[in-house]
PDB file of C-alpha atoms in Angstrom:
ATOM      1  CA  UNK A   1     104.610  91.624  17.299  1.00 37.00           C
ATOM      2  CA  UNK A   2     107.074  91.329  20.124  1.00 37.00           C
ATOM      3  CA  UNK A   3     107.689  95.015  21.182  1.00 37.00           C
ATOM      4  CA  UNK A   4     106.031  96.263  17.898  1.00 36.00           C
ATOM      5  CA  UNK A   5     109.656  95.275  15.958  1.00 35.00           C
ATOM      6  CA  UNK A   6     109.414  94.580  12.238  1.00 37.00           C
ATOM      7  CA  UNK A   7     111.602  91.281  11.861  1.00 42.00           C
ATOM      8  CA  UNK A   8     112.800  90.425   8.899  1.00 43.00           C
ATOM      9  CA  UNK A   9     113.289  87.362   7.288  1.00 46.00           C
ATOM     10  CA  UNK A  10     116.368  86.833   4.110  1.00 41.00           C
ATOM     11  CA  UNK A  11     114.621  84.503   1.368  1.00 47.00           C
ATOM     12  CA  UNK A  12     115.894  84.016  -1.961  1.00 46.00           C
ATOM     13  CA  UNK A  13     112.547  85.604  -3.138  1.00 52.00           C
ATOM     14  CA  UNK A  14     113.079  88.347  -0.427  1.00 55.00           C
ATOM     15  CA  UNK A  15     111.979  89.446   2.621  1.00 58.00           C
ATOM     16  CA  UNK A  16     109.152  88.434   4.823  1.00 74.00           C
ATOM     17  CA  UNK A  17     108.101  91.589   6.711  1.00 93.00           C
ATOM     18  CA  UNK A  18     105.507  90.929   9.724  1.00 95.00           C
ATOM     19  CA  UNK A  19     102.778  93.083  10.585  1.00 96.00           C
ATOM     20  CA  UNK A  20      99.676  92.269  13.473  1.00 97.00           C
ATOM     21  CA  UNK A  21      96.817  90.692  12.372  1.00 98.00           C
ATOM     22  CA  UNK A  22      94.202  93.009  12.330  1.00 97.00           C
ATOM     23  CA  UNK A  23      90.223  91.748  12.870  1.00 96.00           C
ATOM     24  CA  UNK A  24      89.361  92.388   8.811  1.00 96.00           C
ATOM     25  CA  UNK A  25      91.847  89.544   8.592  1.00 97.00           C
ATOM     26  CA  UNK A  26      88.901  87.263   7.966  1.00 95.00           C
ATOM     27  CA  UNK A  27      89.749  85.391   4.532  1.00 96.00           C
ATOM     28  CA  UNK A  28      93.099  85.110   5.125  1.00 97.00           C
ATOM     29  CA  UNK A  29      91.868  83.006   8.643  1.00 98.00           C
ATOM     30  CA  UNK A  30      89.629  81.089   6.630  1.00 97.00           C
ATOM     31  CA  UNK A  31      92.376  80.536   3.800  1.00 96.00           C
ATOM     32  CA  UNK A  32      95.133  79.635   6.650  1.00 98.00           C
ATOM     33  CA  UNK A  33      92.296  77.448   8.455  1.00 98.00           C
ATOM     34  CA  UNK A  34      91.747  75.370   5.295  1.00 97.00           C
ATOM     35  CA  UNK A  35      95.314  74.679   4.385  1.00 97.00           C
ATOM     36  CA  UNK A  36      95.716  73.778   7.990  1.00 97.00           C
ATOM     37  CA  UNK A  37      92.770  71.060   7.925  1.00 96.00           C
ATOM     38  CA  UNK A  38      94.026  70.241   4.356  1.00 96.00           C
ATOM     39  CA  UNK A  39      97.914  69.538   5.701  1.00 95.00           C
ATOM     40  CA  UNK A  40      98.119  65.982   3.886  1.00 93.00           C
ATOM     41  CA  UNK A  41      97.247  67.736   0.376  1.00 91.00           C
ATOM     42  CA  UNK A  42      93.997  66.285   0.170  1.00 92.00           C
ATOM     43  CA  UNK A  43      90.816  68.011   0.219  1.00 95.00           C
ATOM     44  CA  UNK A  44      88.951  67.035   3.480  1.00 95.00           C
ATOM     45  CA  UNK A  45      87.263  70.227   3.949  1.00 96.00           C
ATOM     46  CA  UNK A  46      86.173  72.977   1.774  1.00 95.00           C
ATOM     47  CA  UNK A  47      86.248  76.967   2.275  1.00 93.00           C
ATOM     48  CA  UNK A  48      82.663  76.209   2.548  1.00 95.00           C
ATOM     49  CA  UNK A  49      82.556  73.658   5.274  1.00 96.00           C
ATOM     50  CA  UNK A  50      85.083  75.861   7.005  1.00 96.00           C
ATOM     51  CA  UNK A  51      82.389  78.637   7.044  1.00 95.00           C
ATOM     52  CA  UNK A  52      79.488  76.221   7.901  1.00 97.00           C
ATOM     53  CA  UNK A  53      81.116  73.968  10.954  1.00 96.00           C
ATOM     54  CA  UNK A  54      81.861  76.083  13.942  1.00 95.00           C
ATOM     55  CA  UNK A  55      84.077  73.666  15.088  1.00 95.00           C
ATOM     56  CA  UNK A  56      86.506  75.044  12.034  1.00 97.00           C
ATOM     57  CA  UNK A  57      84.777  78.456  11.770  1.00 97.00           C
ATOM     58  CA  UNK A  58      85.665  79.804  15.149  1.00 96.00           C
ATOM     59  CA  UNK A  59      89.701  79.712  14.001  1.00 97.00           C
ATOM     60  CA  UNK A  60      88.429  82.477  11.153  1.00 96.00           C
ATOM     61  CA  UNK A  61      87.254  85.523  13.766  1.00 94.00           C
ATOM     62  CA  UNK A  62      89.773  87.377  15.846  1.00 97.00           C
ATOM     63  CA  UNK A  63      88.613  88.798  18.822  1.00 97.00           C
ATOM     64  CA  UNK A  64      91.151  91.456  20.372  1.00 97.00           C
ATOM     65  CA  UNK A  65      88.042  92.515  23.138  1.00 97.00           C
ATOM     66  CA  UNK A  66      89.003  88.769  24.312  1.00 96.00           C
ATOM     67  CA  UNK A  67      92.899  88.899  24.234  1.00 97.00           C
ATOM     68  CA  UNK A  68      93.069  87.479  20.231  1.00 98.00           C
ATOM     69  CA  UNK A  69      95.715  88.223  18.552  1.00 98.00           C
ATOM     70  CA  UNK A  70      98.249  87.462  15.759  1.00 98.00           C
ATOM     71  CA  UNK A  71     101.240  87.949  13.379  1.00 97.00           C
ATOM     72  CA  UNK A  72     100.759  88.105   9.577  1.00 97.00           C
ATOM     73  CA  UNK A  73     103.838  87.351   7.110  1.00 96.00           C
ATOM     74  CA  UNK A  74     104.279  88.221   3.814  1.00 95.00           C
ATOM     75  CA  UNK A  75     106.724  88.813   0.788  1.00 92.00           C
ATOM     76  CA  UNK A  76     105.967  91.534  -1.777  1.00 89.00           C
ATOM     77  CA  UNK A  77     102.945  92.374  -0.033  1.00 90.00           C
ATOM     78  CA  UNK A  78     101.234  89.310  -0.233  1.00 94.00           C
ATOM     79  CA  UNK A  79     100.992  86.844   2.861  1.00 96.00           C
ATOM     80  CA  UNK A  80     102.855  84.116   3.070  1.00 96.00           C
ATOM     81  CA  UNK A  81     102.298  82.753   6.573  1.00 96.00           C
ATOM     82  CA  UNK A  82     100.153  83.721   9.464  1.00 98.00           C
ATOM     83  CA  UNK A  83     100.342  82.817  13.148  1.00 98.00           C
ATOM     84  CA  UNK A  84      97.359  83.278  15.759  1.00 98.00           C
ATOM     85  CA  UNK A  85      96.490  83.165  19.194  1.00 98.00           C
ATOM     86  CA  UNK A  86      92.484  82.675  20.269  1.00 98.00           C
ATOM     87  CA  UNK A  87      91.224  82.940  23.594  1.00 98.00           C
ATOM     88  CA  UNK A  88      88.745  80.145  23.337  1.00 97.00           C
ATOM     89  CA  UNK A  89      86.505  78.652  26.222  1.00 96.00           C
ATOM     90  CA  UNK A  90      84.784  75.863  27.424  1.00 96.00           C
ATOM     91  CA  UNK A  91      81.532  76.922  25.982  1.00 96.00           C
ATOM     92  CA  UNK A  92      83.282  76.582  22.405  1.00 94.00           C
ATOM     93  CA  UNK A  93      86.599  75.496  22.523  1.00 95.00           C
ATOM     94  CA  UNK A  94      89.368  74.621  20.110  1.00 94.00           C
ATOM     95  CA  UNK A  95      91.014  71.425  18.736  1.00 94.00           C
ATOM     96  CA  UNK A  96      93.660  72.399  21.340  1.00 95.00           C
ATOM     97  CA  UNK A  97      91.854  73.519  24.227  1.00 95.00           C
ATOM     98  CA  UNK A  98      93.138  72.823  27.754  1.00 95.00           C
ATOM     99  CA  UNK A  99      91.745  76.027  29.875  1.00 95.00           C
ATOM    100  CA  UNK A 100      89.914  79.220  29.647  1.00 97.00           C
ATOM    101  CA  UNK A 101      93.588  81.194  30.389  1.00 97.00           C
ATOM    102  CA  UNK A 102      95.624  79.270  27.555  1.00 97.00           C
ATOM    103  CA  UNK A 103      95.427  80.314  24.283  1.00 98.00           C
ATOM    104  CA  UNK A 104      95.141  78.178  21.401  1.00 98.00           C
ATOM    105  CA  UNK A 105      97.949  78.970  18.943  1.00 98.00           C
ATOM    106  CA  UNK A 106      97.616  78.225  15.071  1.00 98.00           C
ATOM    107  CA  UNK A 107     100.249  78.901  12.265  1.00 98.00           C
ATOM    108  CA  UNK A 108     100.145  78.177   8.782  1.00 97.00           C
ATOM    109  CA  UNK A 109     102.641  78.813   6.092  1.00 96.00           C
ATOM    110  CA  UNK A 110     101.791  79.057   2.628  1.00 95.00           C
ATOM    111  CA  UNK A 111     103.050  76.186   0.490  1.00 94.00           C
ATOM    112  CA  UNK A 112     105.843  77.319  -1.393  1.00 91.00           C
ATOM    113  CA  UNK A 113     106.902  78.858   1.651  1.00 93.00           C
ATOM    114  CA  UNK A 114     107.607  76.086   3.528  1.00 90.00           C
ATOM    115  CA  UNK A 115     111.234  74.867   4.863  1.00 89.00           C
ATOM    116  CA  UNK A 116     112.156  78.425   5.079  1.00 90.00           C
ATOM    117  CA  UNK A 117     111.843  79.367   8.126  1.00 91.00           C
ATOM    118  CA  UNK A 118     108.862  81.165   7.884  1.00 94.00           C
ATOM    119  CA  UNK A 119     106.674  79.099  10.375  1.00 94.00           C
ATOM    120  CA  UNK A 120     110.212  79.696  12.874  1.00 94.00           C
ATOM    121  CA  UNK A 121     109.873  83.320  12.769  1.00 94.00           C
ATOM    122  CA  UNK A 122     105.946  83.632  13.093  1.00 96.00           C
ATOM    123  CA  UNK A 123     106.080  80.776  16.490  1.00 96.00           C
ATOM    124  CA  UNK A 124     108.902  82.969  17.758  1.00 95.00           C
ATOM    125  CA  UNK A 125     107.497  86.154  17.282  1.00 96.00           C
ATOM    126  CA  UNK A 126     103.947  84.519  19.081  1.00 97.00           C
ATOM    127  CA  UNK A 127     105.512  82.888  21.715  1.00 98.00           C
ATOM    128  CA  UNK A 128     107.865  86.060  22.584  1.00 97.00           C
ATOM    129  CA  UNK A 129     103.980  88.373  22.289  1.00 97.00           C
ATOM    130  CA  UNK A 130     102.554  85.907  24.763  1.00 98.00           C
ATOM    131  CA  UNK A 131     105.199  86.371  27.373  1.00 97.00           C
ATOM    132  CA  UNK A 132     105.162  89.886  26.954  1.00 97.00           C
ATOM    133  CA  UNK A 133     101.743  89.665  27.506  1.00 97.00           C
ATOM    134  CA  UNK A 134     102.082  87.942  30.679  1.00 96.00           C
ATOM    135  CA  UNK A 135     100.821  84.329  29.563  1.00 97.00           C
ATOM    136  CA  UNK A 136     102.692  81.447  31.327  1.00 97.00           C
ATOM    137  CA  UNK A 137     101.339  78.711  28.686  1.00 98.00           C
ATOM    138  CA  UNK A 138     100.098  78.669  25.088  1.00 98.00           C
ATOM    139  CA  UNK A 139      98.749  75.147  23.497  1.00 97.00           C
ATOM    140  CA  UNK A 140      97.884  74.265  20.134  1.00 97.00           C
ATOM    141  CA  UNK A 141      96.973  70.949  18.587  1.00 96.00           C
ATOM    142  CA  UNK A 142      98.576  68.690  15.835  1.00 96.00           C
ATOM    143  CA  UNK A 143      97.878  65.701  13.793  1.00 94.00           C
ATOM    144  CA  UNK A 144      99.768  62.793  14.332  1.00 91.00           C
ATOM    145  CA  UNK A 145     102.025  62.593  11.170  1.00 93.00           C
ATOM    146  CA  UNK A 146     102.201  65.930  10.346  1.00 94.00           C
ATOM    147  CA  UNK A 147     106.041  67.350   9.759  1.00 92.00           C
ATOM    148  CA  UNK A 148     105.075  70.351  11.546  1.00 93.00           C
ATOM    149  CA  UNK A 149     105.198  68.324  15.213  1.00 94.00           C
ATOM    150  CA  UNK A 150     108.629  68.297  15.076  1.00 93.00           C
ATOM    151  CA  UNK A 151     108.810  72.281  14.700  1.00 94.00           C
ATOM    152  CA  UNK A 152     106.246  72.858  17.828  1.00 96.00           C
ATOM    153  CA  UNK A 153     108.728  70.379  19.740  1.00 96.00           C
ATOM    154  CA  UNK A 154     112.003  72.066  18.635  1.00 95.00           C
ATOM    155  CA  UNK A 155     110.154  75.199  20.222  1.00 95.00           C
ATOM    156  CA  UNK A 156     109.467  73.579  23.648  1.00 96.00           C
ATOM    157  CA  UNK A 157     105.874  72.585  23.313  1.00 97.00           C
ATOM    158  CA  UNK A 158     105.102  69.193  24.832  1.00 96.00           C
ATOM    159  CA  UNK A 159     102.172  66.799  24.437  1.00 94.00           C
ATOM    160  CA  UNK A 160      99.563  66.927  27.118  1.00 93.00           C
ATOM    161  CA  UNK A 161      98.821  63.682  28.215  1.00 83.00           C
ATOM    162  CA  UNK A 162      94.816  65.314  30.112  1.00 71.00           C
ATOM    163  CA  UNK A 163      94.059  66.131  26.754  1.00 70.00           C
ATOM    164  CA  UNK A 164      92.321  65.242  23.111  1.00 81.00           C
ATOM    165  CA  UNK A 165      94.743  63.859  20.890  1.00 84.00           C
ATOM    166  CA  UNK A 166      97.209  66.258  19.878  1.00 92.00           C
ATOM    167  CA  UNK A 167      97.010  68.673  22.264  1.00 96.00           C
ATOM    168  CA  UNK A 168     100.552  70.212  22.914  1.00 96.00           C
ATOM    169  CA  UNK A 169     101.201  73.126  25.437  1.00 97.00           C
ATOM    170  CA  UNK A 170     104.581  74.772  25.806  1.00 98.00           C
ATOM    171  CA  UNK A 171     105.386  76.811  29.094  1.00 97.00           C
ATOM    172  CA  UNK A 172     106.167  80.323  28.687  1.00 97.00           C
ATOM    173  CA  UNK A 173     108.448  80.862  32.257  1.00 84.00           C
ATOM    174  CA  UNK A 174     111.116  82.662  31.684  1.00 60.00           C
TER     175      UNK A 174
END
């Protein structure tokens, strides 16, 4: 979290506290992974398959020795919406990989949750931890179709045209 702050988030239900995401985070990677893959409501991919392709399964293991890190929401105790930044490389990277120095960024909000402003608060929260980590870009990657590509553009990231299908990076300069 930006400056180790608790933000706060006013929902009908009540309040989303944040707190880091911590490397026995595991399941709720692999949970956050699968709704992620799963964004159209269908099933393409199971828990399972998450596990099994490490294509999907790297997403699940935070690495803080490597610069990992991430911002857990949740309401009542239980998360709601997680947001995460992976230092992956060339010899394994991402669905949003564009160097070794950029982190790949992934948020997912539980459904339910959505509309809130929950996925707002966890990208802002990131995106202000990355600068004050000294980053100068952060990617992620996207779906075509999927409503959360207008979110990632409201918050400056821009498509990289070098790049798989997808891929957006947003600049971190101040």
């Amino acid at each position: 979290m930006a400056g180790g702050s608790t933000a706060d988030l006013v929902d009908p239900e009540g309040v989303a506290d944040l707190r880091p995401l911590g490397t026995d985070d595991v399941e709720l990677l692999a949970h956050a992974t699968l709704l992620n893959v799963n964004w159209t409501g269908g099933e393409r991919v199971t828990v399972s398959d998450v596990a099994a392709d490490p294509a999907l399964a790297h997403y699940t293991a935070l690495r803080p020795d490597r610069g990992d890190f991430g911002v857990v929401a949740e309401m009542s105790g239980r998360p709601v919406g997680v947001v995460w930044l992976l230092f992956l490389d060339a010899t394994d990277p991402g669905y949003g990989y564009v160097a070794d120095e950029i982190p790949e960024l992934s948020v997912c909000v539980w459904p339910g949750y959505r509309g809130r402003g929950v996925g707002t608060l966890l990208l802002g929260e990131a995106l202000q931890a990355a600068r004050d980590r000294g980053l100068d870009r952060v990617s992620l990657s996207v779906e075509a179709g999927n409503p959360a590509r207008r979110l990632y553009a409201d918050m400056g990231f821009v498509d990289v045209d070098a790049a798989s299908p997808g891929t957006m990076v947003v600049s971190l300069s101040r």
